[in-house]
CSV table of C-alpha atoms and ligand atoms in Angstrom, one decimal:
chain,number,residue,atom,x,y,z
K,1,UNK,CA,32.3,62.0,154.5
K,2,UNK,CA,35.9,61.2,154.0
K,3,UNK,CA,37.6,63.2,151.9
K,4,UNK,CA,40.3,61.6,149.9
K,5,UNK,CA,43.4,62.6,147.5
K,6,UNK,CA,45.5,60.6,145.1
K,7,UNK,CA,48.8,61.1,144.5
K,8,UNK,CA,50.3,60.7,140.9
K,9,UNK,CA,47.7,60.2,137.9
K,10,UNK,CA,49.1,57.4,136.0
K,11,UNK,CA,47.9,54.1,135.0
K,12,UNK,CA,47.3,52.2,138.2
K,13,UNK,CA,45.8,55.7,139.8
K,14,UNK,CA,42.4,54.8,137.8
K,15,UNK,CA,41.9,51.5,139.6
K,16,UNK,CA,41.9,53.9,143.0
K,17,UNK,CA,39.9,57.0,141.5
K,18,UNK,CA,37.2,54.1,140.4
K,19,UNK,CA,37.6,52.1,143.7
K,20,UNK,CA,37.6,54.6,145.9
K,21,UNK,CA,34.3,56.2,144.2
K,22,UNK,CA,32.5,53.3,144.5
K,23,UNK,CA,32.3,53.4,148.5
K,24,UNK,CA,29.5,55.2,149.7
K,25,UNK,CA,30.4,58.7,152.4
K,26,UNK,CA,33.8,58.6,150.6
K,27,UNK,CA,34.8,61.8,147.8
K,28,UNK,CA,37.9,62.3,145.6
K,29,UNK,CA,38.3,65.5,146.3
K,30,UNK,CA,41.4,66.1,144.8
K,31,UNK,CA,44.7,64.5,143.0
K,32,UNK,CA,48.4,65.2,142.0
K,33,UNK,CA,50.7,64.5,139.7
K,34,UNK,CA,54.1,66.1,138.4
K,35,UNK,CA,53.5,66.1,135.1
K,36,UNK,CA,50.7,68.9,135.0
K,37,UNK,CA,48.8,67.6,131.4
K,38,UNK,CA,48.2,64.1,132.9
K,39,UNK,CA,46.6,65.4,136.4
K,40,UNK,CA,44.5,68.0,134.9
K,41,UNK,CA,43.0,65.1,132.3
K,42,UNK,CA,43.0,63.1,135.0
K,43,UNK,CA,40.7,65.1,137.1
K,44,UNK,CA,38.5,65.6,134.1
K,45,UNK,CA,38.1,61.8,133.4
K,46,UNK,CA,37.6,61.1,136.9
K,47,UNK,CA,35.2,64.1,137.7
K,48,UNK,CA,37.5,65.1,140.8
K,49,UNK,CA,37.5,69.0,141.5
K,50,UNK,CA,41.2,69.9,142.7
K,51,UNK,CA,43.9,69.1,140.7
K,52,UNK,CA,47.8,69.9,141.7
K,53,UNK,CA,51.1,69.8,140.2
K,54,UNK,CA,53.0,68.5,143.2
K,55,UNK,CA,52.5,67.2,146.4
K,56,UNK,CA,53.5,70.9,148.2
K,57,UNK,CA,51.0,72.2,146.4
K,58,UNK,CA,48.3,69.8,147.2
K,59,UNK,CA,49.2,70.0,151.1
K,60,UNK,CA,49.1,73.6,150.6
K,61,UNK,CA,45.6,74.1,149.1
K,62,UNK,CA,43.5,71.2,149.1
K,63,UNK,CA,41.1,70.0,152.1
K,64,UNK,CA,41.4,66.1,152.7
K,65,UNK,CA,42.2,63.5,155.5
K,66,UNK,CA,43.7,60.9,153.7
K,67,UNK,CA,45.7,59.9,150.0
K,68,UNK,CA,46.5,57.0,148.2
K,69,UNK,CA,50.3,57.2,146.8
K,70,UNK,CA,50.4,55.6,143.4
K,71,UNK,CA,53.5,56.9,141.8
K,72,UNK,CA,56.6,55.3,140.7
K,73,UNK,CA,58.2,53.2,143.7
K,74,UNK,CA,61.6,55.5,144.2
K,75,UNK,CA,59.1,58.0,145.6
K,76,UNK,CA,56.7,56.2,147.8
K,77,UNK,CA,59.0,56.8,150.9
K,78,UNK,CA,59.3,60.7,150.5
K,79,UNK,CA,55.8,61.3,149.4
K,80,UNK,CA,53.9,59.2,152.2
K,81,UNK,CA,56.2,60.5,154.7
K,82,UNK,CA,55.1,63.6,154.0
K,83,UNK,CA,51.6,62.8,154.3
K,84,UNK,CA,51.9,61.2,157.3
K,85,UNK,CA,53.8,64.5,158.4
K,86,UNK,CA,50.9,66.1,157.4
K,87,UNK,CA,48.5,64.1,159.4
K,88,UNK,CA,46.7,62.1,156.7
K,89,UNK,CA,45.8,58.6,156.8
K,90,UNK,CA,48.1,56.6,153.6
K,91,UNK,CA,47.4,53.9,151.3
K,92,UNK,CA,50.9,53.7,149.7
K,93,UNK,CA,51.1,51.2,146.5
K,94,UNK,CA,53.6,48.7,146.4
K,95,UNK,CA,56.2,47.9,147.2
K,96,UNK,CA,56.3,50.1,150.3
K,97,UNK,CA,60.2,51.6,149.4
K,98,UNK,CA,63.2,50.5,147.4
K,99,UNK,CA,65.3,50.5,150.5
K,100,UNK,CA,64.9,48.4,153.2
K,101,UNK,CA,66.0,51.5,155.3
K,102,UNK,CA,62.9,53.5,153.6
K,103,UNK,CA,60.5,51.1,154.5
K,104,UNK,CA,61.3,50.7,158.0
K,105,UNK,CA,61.3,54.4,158.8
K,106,UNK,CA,58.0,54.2,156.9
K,107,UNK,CA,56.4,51.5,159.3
K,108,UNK,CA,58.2,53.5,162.5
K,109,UNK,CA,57.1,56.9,161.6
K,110,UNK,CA,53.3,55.7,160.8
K,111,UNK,CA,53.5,53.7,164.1
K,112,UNK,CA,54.3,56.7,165.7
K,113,UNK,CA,51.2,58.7,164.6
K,114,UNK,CA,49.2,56.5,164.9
K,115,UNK,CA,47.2,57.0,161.5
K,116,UNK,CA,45.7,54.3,159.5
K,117,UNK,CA,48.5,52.9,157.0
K,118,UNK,CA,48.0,50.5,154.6
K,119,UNK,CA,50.0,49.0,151.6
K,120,UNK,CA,48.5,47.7,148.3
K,121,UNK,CA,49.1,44.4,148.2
K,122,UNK,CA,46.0,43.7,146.5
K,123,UNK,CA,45.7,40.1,145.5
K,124,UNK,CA,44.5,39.7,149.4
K,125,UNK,CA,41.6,40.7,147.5
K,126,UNK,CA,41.0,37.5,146.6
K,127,UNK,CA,38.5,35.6,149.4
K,128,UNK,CA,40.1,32.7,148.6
K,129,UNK,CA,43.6,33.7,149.7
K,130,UNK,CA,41.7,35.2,152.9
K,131,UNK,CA,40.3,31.6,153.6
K,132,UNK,CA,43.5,29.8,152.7
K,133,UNK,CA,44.9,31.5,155.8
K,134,UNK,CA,42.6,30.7,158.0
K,135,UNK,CA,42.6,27.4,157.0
K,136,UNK,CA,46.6,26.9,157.1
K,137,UNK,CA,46.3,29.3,160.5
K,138,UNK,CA,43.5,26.2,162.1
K,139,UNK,CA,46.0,23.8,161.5
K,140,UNK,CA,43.4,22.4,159.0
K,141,UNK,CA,46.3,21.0,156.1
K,142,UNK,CA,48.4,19.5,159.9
K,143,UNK,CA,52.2,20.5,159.4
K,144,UNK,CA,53.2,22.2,156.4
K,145,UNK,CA,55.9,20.6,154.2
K,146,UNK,CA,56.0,21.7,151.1
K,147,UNK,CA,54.3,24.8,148.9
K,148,UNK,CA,54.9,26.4,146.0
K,149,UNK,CA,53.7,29.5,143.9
K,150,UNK,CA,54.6,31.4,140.7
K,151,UNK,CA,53.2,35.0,138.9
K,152,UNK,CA,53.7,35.0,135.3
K,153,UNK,CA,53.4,38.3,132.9
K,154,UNK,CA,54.3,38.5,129.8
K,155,UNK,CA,54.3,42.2,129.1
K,156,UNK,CA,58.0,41.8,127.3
K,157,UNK,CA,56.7,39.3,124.9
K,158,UNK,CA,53.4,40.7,123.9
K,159,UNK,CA,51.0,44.2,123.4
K,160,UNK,CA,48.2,42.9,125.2
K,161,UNK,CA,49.1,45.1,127.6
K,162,UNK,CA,50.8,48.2,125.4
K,163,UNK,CA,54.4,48.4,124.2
K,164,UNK,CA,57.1,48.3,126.7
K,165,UNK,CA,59.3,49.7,123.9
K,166,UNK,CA,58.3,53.2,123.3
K,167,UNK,CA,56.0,53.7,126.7
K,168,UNK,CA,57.5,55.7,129.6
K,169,UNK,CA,54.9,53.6,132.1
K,170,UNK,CA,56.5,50.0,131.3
K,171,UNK,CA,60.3,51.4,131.0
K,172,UNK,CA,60.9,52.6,134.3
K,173,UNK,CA,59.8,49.3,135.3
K,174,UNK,CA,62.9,48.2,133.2
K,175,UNK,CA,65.4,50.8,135.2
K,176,UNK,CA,67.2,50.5,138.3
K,177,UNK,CA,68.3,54.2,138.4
K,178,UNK,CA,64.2,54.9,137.7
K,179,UNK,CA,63.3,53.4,141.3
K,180,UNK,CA,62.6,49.7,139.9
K,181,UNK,CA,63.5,46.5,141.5
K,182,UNK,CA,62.5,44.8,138.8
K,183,UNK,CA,60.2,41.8,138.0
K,184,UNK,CA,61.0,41.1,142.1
K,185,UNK,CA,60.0,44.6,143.1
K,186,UNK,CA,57.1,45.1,140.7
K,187,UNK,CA,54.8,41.3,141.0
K,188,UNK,CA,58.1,39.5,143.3
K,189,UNK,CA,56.6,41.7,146.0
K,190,UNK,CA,52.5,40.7,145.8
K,191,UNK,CA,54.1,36.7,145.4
K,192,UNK,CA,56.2,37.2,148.5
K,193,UNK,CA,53.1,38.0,150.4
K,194,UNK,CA,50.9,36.7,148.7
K,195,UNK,CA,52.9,32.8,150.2
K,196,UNK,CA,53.9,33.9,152.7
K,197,UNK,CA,51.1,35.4,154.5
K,198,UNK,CA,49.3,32.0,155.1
K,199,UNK,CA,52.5,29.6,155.0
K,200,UNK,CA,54.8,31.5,157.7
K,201,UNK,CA,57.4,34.0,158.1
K,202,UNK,CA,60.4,33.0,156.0
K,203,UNK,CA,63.8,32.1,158.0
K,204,UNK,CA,65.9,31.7,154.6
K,205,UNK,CA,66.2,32.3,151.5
K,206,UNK,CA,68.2,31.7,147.8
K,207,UNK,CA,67.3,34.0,144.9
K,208,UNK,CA,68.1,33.9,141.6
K,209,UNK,CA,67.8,37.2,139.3
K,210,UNK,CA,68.3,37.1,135.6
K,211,UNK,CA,68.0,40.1,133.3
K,212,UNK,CA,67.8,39.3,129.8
K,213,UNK,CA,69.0,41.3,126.9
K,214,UNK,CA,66.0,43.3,125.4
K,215,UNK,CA,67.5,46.5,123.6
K,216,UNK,CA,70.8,47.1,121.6
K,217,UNK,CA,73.5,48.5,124.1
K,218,UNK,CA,70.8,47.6,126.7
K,219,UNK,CA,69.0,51.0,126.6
K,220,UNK,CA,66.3,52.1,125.2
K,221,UNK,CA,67.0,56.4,125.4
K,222,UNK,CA,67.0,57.3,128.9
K,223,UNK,CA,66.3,53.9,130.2
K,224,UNK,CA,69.4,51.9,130.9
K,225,UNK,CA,67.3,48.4,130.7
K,226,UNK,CA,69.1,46.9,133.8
K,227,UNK,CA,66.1,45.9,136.0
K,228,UNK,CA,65.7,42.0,136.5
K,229,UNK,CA,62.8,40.5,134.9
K,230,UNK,CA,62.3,37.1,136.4
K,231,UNK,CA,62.8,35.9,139.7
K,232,UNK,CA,63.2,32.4,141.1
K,233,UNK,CA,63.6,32.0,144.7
K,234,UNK,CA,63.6,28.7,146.9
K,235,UNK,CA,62.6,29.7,150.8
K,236,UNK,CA,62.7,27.7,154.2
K,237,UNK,CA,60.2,29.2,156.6
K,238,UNK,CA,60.1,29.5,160.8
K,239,UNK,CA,58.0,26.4,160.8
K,240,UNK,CA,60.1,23.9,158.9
K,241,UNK,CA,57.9,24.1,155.5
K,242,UNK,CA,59.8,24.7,152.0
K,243,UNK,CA,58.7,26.1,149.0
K,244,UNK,CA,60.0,27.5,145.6
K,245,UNK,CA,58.9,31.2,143.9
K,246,UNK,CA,58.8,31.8,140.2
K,247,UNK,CA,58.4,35.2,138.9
K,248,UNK,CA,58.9,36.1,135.3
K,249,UNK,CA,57.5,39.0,132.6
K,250,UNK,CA,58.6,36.3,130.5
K,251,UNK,CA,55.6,33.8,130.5
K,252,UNK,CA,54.6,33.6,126.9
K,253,UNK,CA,50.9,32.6,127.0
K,254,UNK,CA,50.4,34.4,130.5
K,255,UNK,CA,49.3,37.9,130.9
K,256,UNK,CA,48.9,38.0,134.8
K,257,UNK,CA,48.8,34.4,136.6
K,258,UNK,CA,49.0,34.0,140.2
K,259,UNK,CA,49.2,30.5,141.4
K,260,UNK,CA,49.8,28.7,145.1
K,261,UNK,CA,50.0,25.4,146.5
K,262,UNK,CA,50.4,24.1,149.6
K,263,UNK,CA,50.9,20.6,151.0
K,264,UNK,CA,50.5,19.4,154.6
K,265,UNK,CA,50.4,16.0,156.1
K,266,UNK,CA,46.6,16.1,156.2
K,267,UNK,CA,45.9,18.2,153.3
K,268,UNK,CA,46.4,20.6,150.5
K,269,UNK,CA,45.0,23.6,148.9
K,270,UNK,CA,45.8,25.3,145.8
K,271,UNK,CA,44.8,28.9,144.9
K,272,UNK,CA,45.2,29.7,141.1
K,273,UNK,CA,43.5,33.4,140.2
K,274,UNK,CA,43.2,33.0,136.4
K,275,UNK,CA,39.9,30.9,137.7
K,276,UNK,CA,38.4,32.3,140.3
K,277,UNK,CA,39.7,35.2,142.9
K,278,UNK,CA,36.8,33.0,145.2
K,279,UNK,CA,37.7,29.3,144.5
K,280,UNK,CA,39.9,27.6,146.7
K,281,UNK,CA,40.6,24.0,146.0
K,282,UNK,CA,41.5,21.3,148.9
K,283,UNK,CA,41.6,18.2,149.4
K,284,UNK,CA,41.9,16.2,152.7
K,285,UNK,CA,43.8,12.8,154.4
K,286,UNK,CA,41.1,10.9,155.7
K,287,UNK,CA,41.8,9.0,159.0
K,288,UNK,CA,42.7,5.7,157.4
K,289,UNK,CA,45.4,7.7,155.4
K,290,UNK,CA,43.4,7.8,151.5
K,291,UNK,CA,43.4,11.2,150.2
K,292,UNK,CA,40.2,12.5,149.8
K,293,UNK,CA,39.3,13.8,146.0
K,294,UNK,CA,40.2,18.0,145.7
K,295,UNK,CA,37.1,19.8,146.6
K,296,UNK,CA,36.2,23.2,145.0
K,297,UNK,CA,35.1,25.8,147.5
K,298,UNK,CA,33.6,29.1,146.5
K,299,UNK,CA,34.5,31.8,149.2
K,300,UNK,CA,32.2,34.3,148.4
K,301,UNK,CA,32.9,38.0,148.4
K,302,UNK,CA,35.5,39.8,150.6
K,303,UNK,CA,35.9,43.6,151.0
K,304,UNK,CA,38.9,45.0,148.8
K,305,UNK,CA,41.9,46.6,150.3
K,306,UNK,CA,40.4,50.7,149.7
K,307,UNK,CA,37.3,49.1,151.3
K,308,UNK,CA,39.2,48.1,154.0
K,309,UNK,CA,41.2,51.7,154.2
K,310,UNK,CA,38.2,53.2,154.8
K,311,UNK,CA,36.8,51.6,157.3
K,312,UNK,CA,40.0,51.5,159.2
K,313,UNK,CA,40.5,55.0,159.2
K,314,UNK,CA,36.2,54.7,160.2
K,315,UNK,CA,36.5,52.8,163.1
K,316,UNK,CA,39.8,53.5,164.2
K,317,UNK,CA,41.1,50.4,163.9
K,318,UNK,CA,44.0,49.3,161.8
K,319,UNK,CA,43.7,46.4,159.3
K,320,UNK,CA,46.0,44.6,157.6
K,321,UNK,CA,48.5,44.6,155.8
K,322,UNK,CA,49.4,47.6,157.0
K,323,UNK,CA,53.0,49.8,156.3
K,324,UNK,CA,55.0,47.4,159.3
K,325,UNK,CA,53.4,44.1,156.6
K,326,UNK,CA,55.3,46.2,153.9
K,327,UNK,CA,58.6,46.5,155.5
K,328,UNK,CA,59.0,42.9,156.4
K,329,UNK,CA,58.3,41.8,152.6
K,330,UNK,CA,60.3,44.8,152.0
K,331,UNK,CA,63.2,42.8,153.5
K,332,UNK,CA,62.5,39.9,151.7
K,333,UNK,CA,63.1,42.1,148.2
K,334,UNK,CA,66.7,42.7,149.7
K,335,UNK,CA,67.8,39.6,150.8
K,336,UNK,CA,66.8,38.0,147.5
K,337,UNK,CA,68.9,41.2,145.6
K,338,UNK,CA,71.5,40.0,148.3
K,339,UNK,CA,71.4,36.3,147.6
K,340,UNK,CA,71.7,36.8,144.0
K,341,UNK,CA,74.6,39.2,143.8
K,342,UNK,CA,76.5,37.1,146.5
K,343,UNK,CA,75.1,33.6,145.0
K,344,UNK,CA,74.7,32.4,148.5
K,345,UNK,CA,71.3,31.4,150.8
K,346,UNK,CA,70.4,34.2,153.0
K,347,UNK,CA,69.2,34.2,156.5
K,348,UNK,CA,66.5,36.5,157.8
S,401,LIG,N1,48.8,46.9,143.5
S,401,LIG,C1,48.9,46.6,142.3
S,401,LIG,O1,48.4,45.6,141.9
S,401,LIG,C2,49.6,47.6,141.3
S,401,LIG,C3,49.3,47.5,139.9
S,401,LIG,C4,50.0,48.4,139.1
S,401,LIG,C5,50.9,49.4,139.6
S,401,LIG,N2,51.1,49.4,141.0
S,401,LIG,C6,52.0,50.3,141.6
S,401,LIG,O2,51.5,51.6,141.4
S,401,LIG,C7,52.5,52.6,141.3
S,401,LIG,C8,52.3,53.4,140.0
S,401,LIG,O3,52.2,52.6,138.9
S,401,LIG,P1,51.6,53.1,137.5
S,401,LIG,O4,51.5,51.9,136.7
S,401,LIG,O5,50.4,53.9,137.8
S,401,LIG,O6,52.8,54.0,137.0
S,401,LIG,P2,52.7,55.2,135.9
S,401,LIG,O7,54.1,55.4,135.5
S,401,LIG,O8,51.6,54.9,134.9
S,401,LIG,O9,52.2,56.4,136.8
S,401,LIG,C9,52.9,57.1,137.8
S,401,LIG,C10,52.5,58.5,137.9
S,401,LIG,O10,53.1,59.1,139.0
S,401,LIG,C11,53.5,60.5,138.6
S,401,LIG,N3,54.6,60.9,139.5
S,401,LIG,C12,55.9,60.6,139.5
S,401,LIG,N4,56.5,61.2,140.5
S,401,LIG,C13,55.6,61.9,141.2
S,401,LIG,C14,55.6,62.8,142.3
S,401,LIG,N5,56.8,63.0,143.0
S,401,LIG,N6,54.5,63.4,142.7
S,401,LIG,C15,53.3,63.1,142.1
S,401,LIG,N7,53.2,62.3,141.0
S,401,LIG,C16,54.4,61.7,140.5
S,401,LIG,C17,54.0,60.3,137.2
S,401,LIG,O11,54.1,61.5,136.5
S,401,LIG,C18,52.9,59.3,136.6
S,401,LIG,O12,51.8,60.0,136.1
S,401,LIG,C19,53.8,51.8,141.2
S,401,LIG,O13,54.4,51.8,142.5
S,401,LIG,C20,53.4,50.4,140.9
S,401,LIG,O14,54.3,49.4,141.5
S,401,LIG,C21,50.5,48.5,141.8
């Protein structure tokens, strides 16, 4: 039996309570959160015996041999350091840091004790995206050239989702001084390796960040509402192939669209997970150089990233993408901050 603790009760901590219940030989035993009214209701909704204000005093108390860290970003770094410190295996939501400094000493100091990390980039759930790489990785599409890709929310321009307005869960999102980098932190980060993951490490890039007005005096209370919330982002990869980004809470008529193409010179494939998390679509250059029609290919079932955290920390061996995956997209969140203050194409 593994036992198993999340840290910080909020919205996307009932996604991990549920997931993590679901796999057999593994028990919530306990969770934490500051604020003492959420973790307590928390624990009730969730059946989960312990619940802790505080990380200190869930180290100090509770039994367990590894967490999930699913608070607000500014505090991944301190919390799953101290984890690690404590010898527990960490699934720490993303993005890994805010710093680029934070995340690296995150991938060094797990490295160093060699327990199972692991961050949440979870639309390598998809079994499509799995097969896309494999496919890209056989040199299946021949030499890259081209892709493209874009996530689309549109939590600023609708309730489907709640109101960003009056909602302390959306408006740190909307803060820089609350730990948020944004649109690019917040969904930049799952695009960011979500292309680059099958296309190839990126060698440049030029980022564009806009923040639009969305408040009088730009605040809403405590929330100076200075966060950028959409992204666009043209990169040049080791391997020659180009591609543009587009990342917006913008997208009237989108609640949460992921989309990627990608063009070789003996094929293409296109991923879009509004359809199907399982449906990859290709299409191929025959020999005499007539492209075939696009093919829809069901990929079947893959195991999901608290799937996979457990059975790492099972068998000992560490999957992907684990925290050193989270610091190298981690540096791809600063050179696009960089790129757009300076207005210039960064190198990597
Ligand atoms: N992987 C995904 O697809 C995905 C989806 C949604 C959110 N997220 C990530 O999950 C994290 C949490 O997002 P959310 O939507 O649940 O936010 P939220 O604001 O709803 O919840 C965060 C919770 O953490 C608690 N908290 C803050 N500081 C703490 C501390 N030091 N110790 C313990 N608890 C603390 C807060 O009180 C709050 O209850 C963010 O990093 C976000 O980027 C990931």
């Amino acid at each position: 039996m593994i036992r198993l603790a999340i840290v910080g009760t909020g919205g996307m901590a009932n996604m991990h309570a549920q997931s993590f219940a679901a796999i057999e030989g593994v028990q919530v035993v306990a969770c934490c959160d500051i604020d003492e009214s959420r973790v307590t209701a928390f624990a009730a909704k969730h059946g989960i015996p312990g619940a802790f204000v505080g990380l200190e005093q869930l180290l100090a108390e509770a039994d367990f041999s590894a967490a999930s860290v699913v608070t607000p970003d500014s505090t991944h770094a301190e919390l799953s350091l101290q984890l690690l410190k404590a010898g527990k295996h960490v699934l720490c939501e993303k993005p890994l840091a805010t710093t680029i400094e934070d995340a690296d000493t995150m991938a060094r100091e797990a490295q160093q004790t060699g327990l199972i990390n692991m961050v949440n980039f979870s639309y390598r759930n998809s079994s499509a995206w799995q097969r896309a790489c494999e496919v890209i990785a056989n040199g299946d599409l021949g030499r890259i050239y081209h892709f493209h890709a874009h996530y689309l929310q549109s939590w600023l321009t609708s309730v489907e989702w709640g109101d960003w307005k009056t909602s302390p869960g959306w408006l740190w999102r909307l803060s820089r001084k609350h730990g948020s980098h944004g649109a690019l932190g917040d969904i930049g980060v799952h695009l960011l390796d979500f292309a680059t993951g099958p296309v190839g490490a990126a060698k440049s890039l030029y980022c564009h960040l806009k923040t639009f007005e969305k408040a009088e005096g730009g605040r809403i209370g405590d929330y100076v509402l200075d966060a950028n919330d959409t992204a666009l982002i043209t990169l040049e990869c080791a391997n020659g192939a180009v591609g543009t980004l587009s990342i917006t809470r913008w997208a009237t008529g989108h609640q949460n669209s992921l989309v990627l193409s990608v063009h070789g010179d003996r094929g293409a494939l296109r991923l879009d997970l509004d359809k199907s998390y399982e449906l990859m679509e290709i299409c191929r250059v025959a020999p005499d150089g007539r492209t075939e029609p696009w093919q829809r290919i069901y990929c079947g079932k893959t195991p999901n990233i608290y799937q996979r955290f457990i059975e790492s920390i099972r068998t000992g061996k560490q999957d992907q993408p684990d925290f050193a995956r989270g610091a190298e997209v981690q540096a791809l969140l600063h050179a696009c901050s960089i790129s757009s203050g300076q207005h210039s194409r960064v190198q990597l």
